[in-house]
mmCIF file of C-alpha atoms in Angstrom:
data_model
loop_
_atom_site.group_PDB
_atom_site.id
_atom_site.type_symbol
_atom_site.label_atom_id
_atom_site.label_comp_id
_atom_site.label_asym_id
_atom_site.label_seq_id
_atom_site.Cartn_x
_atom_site.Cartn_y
_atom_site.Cartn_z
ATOM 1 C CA UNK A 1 32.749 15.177 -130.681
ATOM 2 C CA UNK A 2 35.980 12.655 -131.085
ATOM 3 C CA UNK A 3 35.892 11.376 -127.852
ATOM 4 C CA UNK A 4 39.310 9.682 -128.802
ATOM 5 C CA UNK A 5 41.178 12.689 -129.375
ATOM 6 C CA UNK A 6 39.387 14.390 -126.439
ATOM 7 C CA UNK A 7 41.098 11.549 -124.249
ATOM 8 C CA UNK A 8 44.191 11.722 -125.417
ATOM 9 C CA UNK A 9 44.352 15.709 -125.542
ATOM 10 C CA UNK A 10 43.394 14.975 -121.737
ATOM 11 C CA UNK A 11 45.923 12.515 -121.185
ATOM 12 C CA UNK A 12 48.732 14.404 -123.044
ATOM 13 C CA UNK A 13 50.516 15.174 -120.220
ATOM 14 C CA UNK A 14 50.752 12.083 -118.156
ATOM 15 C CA UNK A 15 53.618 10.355 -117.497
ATOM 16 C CA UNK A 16 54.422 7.241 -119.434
ATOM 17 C CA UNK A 17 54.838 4.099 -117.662
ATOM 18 C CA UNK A 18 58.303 3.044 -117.225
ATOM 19 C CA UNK A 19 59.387 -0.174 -115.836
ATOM 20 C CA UNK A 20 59.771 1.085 -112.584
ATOM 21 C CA UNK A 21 56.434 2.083 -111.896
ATOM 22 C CA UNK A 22 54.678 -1.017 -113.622
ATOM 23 C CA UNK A 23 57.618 -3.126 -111.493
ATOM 24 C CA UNK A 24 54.408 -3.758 -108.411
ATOM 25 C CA UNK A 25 51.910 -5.070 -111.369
ATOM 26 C CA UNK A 26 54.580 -6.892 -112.899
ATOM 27 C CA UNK A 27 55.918 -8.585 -109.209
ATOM 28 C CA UNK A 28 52.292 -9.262 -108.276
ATOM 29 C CA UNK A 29 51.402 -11.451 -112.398
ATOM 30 C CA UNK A 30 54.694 -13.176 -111.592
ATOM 31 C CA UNK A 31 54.228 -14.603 -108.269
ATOM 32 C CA UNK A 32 50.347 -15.353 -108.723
ATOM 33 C CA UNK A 33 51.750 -17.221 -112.082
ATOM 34 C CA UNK A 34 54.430 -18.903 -109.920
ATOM 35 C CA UNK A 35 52.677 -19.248 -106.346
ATOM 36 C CA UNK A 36 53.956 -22.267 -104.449
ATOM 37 C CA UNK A 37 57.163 -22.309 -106.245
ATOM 38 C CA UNK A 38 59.196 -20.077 -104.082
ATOM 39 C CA UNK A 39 59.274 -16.972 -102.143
ATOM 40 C CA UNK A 40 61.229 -13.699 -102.534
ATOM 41 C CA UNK A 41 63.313 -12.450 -99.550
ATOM 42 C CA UNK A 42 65.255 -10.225 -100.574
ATOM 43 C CA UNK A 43 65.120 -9.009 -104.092
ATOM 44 C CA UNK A 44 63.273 -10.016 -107.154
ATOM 45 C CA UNK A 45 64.559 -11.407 -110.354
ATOM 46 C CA UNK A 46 63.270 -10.062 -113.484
ATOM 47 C CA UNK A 47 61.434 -13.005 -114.785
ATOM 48 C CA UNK A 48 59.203 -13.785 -118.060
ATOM 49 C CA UNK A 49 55.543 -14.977 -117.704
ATOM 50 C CA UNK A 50 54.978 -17.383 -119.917
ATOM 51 C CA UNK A 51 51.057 -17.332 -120.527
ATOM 52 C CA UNK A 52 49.012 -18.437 -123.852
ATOM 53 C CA UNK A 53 49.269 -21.016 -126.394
ATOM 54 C CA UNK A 54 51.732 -21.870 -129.134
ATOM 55 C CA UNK A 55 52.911 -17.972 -130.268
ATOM 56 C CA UNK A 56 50.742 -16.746 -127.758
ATOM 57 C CA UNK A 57 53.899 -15.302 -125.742
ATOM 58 C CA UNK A 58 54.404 -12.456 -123.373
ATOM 59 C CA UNK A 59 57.350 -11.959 -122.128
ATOM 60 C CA UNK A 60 58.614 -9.554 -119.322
ATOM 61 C CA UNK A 61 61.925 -7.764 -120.365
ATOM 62 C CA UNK A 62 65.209 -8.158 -118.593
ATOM 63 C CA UNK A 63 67.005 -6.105 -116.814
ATOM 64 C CA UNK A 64 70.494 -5.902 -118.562
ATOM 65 C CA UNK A 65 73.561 -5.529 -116.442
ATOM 66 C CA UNK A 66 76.027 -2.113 -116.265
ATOM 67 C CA UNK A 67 79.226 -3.585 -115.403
ATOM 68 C CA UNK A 68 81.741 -0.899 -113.842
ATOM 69 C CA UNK A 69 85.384 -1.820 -114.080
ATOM 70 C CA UNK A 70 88.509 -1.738 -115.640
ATOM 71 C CA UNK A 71 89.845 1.381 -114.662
ATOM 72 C CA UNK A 72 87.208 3.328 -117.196
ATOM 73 C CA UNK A 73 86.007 5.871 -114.342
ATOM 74 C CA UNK A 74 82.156 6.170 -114.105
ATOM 75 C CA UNK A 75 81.922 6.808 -117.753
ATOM 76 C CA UNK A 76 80.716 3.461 -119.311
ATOM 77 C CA UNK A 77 81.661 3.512 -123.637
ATOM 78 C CA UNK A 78 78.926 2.886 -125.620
ATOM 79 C CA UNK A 79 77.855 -0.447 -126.754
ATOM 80 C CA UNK A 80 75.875 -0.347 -129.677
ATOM 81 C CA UNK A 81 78.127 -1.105 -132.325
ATOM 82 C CA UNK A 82 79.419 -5.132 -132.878
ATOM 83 C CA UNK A 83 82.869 -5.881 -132.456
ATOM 84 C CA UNK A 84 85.157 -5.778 -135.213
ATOM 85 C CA UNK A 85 88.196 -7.436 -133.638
ATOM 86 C CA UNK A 86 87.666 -11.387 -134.461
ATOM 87 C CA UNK A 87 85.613 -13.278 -132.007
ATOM 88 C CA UNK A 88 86.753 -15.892 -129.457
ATOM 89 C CA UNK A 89 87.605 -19.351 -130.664
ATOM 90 C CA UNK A 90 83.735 -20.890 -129.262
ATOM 91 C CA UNK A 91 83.941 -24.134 -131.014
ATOM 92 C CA UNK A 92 84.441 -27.073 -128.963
ATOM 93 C CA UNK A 93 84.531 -25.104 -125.618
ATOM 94 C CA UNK A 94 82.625 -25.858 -122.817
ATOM 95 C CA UNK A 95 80.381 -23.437 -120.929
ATOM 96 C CA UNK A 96 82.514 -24.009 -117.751
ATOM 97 C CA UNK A 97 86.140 -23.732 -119.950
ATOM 98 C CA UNK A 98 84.763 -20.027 -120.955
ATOM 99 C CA UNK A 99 83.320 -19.335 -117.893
ATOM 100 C CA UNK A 100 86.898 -19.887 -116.168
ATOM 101 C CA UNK A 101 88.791 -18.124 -118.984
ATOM 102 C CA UNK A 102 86.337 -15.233 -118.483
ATOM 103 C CA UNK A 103 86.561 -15.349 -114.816
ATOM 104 C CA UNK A 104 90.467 -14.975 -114.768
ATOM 105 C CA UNK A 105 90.479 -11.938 -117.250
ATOM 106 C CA UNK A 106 88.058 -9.911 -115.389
ATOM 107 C CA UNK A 107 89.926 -10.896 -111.916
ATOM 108 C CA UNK A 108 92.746 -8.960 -113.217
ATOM 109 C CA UNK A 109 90.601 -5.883 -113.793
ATOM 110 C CA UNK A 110 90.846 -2.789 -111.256
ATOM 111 C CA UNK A 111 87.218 -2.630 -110.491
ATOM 112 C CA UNK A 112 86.909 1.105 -111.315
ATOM 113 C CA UNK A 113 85.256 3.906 -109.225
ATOM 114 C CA UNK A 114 82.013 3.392 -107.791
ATOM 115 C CA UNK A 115 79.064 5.429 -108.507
ATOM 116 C CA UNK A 116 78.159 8.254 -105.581
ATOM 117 C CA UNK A 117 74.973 7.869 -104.109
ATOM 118 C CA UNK A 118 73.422 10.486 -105.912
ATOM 119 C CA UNK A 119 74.558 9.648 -109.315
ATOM 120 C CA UNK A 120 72.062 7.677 -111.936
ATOM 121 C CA UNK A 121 72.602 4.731 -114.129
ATOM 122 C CA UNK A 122 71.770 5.496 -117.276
ATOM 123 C CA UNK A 123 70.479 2.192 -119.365
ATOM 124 C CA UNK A 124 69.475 1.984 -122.782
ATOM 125 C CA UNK A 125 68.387 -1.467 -124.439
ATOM 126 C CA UNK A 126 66.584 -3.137 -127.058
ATOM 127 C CA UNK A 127 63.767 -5.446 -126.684
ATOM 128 C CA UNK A 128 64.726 -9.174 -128.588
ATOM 129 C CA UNK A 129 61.787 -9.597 -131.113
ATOM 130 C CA UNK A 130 59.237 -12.384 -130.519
ATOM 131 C CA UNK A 131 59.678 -13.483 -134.082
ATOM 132 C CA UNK A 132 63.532 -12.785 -134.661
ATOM 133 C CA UNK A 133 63.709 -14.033 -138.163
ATOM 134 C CA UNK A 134 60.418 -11.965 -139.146
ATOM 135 C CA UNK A 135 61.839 -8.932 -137.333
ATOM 136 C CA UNK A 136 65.288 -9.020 -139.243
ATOM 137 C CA UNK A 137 62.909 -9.647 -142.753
ATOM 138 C CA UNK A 138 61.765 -6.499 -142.299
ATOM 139 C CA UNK A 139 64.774 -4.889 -141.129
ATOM 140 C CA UNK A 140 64.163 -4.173 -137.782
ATOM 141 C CA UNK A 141 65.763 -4.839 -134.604
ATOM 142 C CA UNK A 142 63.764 -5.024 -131.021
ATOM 143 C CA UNK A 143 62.299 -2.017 -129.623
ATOM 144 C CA UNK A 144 64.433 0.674 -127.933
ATOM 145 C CA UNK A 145 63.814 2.043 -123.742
ATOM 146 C CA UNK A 146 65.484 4.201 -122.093
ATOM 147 C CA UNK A 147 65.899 4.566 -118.557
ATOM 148 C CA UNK A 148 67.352 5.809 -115.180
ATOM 149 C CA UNK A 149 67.924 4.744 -112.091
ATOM 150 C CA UNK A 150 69.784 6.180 -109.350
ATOM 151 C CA UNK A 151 72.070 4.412 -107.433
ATOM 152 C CA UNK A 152 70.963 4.641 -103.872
ATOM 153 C CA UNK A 153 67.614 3.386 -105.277
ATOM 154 C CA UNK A 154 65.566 6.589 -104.098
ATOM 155 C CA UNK A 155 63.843 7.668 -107.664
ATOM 156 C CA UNK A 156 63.887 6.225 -111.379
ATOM 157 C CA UNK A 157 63.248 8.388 -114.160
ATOM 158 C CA UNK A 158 62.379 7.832 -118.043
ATOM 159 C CA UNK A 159 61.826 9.934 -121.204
ATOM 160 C CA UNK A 160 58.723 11.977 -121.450
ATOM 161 C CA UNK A 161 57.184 12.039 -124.525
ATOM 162 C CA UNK A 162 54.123 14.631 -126.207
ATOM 163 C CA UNK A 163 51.009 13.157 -128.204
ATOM 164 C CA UNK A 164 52.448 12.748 -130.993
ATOM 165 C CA UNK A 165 55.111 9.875 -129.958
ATOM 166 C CA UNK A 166 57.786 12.392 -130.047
ATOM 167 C CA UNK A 167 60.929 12.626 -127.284
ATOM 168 C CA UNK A 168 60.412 16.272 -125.266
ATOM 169 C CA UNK A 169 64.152 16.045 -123.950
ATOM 170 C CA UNK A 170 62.743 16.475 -120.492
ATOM 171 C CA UNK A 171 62.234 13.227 -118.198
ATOM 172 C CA UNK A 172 59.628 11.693 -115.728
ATOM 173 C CA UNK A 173 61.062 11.188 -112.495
ATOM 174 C CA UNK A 174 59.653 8.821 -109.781
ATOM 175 C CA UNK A 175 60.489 8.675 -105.920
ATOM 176 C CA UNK A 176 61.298 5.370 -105.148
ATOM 177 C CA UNK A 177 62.803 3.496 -101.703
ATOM 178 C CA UNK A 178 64.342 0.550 -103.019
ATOM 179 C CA UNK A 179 66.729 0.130 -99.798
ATOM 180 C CA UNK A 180 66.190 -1.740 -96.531
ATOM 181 C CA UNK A 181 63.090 -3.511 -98.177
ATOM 182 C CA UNK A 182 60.720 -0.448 -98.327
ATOM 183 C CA UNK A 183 59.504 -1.224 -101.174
ATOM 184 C CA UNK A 184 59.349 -5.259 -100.774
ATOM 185 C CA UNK A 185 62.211 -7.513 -102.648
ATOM 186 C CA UNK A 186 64.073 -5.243 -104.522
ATOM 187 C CA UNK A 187 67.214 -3.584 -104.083
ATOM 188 C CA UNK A 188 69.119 -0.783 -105.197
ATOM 189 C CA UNK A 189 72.376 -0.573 -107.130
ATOM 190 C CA UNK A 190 74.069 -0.012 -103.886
ATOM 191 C CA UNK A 191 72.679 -2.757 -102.215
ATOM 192 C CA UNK A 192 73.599 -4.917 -104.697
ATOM 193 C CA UNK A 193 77.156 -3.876 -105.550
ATOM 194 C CA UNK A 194 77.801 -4.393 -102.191
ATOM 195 C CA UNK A 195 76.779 -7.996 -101.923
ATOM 196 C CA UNK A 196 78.917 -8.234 -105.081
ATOM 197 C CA UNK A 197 82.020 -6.296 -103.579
ATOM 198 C CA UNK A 198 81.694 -9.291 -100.446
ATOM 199 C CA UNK A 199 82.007 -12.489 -102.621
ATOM 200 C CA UNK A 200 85.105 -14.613 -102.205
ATOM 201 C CA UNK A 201 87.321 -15.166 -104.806
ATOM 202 C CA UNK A 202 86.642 -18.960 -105.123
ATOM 203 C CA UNK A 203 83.884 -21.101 -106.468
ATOM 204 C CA UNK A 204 83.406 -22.802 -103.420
ATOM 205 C CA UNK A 205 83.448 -19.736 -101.340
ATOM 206 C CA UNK A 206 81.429 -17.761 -103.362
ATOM 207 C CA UNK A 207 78.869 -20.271 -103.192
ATOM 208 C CA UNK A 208 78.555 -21.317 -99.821
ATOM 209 C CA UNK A 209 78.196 -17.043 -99.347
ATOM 210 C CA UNK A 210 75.444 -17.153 -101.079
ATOM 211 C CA UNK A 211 73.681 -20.074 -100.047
ATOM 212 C CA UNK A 212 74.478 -18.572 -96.526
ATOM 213 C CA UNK A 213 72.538 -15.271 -97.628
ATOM 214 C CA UNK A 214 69.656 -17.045 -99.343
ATOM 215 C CA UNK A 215 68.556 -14.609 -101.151
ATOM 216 C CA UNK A 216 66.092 -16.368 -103.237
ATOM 217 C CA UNK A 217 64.294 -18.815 -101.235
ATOM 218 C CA UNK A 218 65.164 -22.493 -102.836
ATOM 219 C CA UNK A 219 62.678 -23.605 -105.160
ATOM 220 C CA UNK A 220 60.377 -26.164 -103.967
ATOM 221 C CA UNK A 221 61.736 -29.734 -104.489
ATOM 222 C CA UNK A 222 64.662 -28.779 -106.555
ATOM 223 C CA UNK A 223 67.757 -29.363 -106.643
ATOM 224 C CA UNK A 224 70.975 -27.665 -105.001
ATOM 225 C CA UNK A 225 72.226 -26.908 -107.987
ATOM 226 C CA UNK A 226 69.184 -25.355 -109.067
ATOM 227 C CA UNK A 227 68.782 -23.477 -105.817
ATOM 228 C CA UNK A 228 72.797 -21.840 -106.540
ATOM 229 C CA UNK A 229 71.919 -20.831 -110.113
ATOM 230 C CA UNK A 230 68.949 -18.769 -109.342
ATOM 231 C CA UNK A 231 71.066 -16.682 -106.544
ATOM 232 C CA UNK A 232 73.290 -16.284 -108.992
ATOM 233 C CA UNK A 233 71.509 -14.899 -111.770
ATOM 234 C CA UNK A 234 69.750 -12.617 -109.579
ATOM 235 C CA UNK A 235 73.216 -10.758 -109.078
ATOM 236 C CA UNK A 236 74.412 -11.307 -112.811
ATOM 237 C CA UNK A 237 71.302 -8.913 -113.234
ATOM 238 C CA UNK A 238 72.833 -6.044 -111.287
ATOM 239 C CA UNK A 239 73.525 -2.584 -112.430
ATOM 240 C CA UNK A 240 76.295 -1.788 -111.390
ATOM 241 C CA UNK A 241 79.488 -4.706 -110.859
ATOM 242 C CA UNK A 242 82.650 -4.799 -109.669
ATOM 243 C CA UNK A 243 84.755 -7.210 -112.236
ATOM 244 C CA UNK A 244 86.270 -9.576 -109.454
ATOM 245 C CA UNK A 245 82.418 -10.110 -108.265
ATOM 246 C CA UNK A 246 81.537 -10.621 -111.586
ATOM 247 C CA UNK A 247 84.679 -13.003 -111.542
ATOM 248 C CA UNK A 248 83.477 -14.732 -108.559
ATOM 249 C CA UNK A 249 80.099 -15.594 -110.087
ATOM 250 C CA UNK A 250 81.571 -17.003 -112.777
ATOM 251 C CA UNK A 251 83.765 -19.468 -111.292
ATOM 252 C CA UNK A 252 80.355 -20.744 -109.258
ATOM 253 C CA UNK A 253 78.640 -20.756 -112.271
ATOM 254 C CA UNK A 254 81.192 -22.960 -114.154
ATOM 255 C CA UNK A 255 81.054 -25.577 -111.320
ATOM 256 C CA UNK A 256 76.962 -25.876 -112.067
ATOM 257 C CA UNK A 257 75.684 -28.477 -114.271
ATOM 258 C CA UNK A 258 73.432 -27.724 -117.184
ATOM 259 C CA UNK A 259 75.177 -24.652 -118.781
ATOM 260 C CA UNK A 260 75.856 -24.659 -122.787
ATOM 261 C CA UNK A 261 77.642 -22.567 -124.955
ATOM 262 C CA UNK A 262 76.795 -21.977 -128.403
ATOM 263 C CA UNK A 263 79.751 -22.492 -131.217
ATOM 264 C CA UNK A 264 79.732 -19.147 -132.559
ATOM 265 C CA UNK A 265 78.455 -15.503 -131.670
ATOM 266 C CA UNK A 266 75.251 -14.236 -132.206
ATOM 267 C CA UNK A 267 73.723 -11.006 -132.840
ATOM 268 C CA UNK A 268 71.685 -9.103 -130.591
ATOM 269 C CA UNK A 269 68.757 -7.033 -131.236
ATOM 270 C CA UNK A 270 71.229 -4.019 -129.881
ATOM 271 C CA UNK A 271 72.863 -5.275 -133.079
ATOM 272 C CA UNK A 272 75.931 -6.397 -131.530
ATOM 273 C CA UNK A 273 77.987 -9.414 -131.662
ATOM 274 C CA UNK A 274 77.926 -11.712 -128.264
ATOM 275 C CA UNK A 275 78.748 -15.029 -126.847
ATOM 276 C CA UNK A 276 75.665 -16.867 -125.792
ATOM 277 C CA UNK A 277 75.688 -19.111 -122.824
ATOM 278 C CA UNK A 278 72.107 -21.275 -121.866
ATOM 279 C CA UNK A 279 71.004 -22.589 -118.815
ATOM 280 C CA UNK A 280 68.051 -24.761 -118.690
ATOM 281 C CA UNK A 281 65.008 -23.464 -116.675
ATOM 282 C CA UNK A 282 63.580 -26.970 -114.267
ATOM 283 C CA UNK A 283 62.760 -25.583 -111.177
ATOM 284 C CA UNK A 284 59.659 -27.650 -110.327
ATOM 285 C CA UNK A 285 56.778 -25.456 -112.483
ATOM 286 C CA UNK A 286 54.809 -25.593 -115.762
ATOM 287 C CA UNK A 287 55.812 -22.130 -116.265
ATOM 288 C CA UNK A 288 59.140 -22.063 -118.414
ATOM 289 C CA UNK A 289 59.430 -25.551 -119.083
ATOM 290 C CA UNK A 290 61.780 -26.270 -121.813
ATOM 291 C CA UNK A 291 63.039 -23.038 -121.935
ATOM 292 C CA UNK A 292 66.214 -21.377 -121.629
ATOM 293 C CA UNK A 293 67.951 -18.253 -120.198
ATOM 294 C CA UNK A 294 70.282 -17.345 -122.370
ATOM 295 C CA UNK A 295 73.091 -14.937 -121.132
ATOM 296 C CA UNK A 296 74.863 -12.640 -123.475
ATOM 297 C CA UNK A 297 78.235 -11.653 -123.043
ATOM 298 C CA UNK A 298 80.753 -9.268 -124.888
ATOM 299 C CA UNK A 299 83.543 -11.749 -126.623
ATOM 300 C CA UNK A 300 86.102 -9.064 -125.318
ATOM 301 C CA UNK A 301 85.573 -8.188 -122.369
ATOM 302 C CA UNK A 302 83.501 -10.676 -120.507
ATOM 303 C CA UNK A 303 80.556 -8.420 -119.211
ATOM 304 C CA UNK A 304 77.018 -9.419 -119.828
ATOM 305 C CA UNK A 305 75.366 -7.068 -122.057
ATOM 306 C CA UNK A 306 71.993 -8.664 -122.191
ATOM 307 C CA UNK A 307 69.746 -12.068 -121.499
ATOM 308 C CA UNK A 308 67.365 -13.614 -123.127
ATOM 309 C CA UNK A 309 64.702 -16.134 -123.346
ATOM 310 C CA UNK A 310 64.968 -18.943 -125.430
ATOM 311 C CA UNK A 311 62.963 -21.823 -126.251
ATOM 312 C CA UNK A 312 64.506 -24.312 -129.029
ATOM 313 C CA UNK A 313 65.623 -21.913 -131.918
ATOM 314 C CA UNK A 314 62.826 -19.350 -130.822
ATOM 315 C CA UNK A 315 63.916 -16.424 -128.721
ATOM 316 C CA UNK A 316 61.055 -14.847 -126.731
ATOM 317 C CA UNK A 317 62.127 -12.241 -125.153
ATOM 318 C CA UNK A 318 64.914 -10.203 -123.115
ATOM 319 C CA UNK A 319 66.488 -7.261 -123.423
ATOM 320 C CA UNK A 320 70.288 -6.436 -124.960
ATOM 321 C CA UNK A 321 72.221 -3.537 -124.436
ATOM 322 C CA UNK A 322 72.802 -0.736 -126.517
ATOM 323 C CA UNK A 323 74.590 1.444 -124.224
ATOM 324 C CA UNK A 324 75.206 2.072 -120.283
ATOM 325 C CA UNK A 325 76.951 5.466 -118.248
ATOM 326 C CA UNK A 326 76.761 6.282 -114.466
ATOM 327 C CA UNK A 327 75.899 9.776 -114.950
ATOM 328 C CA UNK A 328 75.390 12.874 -112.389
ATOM 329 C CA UNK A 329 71.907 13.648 -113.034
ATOM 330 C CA UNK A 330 68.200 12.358 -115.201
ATOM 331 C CA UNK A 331 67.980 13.170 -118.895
ATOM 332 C CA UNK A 332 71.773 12.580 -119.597
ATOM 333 C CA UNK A 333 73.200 10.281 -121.661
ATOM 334 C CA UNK A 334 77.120 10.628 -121.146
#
């Protein structure tokens, strides 16, 4: 007897573990690799666990952000091609100059229609290879997932696939109660876009609001700086933004100290041209010392269509977009 295929054959059916069901495992590796550092209170940043030696990397993927604005409806265009109109003059400009040029563009956005509570966000993305310049040799770009989620956080769904690796058009869908704190720190699109929706317009304001919400407990002996940074990025992780909140958090951001932007775009394992902007990662632990988030943003409009993990010229791991739609039901794409 093959007791292999005889496993498999009795496994065929089962559904395939999508982020939001290994989301509990993954919370519980991350805080037992970061206990003592800080506690969640209200929602949970996607972060990377660092674990091994030299190469020996693992790294958790990133939620990318769907960004809902100018005046495009809930129908989000596809993002998987690089731009072809010339990039933005990055040379010689500060993280905090593009942050405030950014800022002002998307504050003159409408912020679009928001998603009904029963619709889904529909995300697909491309895991950033552990070895980018042995990935590209080969001609390959970081895997591709697939995912939904629906907006009032009650169920996520994901392709289901047969034995043989192949895409049955149907989908996996998982209850979920994401609101209210049912199901511990995290939060639905909802929640979030709301939090978003309440930010003042300033840098100032926007960051006494959040340091007045606390989402994110402040890290043990760090700084204040530090402590405003990690609320932020929390919400530059959200599904679904409004432009003038994603406006608002980048006018706090520019005010921080430690950002960097690089001189010229880079590509994306979604295979897409982007602006990348770093921020240094020093909140008090051994885990993700020396490394770098590094946010990447559309050179036209301003939205973040992926982050990454960075250490010297090494990228780690993250996630980029390939493309994003609020959509009216699991399985579509559009």
């Amino acid at each position: 007897m093959d007791e292999l295929t005889k496993v498999r054959e009795l496994r065929a059916d089962a559904p395939v573990p999508d982020r939001a069901r290994l989301a509990p495992g993954r919370a519980r590796l991350v805080e037992a690799a970061r206990a003592g550092e800080r506690r969640r209170e209200l929602w949970r940043r996607r972060e990377f666990v660092i674990v091994g030696v030299v190469a020996a990397v693992t790294a958790v993927a990133v939620t990318v952000s769907l960004l809902v604005g100018g005046g495009a409806g809930h129908r989000v265009r596809p993002a998987a091609t690089p731009s072809a109109t010339p990039g933005p003059r990055l040379k010689g400009v500060s993280a905090a100059e593009f942050l405030k040029r950014a800022a002002d563009a998307l504050a003159a956005e409408p912020d679009g229609a928001v998603p009904s509570a029963k619709q889904w966000i529909y995300t697909k993305s491309a895991q950033e290879p552990l070895d980018e310049k042995r990935a590209r040799a080969k001609g390959m770009l970081g895997a591709v997932q697939e995912s939904w989620l629906r907006y009032d956080g009650t169920a996520s769904a994901s392709p289901r696939w047969n034995a043989k690796g192949e895409d049955t058009g149907k989908v996996n869908v998982i209850p979920m109660h994401l609101e209210n704190g049912a199901e511990g720190d995290d939060r639905s699109p909802r929640e979030m876009y709301r939090v978003l929706a309440a930010l003042p317009a300033d840098a100032q304001g926007t960051l006494e609001y959040l340091r007045e919400t606390n989402a994110i407990a402040d890290p043990k002996g760090g700084s204040q700086a530090e402590a405003d940074y990690n609320e932020i990025s929390v919400l530059l992780n959200a599904k679904v933004m409004p432009a003038k909140g994603l406006a608002s958090l980048y006018r706090a951001l520019a005010t921080l100290p430690g950002g960097h932007l690089t001189g010229h775009l880079v590509e994306t394992a979604a295979g897409r041209q982007a602006v990348a902007l770093e921020y240094g990662r020093t909140a008090g632990t051994k885990i993700g010392k020396g490394m770098r988030d590094q946010w990447l943003i559309d050179p036209r409009t301003y939205r973040i269509v992926g982050m990454r993990m960075v250490s010297g010229d090494q990228i780690l791991g993250g996630d980029s977009l390939a493309a994003t739609a609020v959509v009216d039901k699991a399985g579509d794409r559009s």
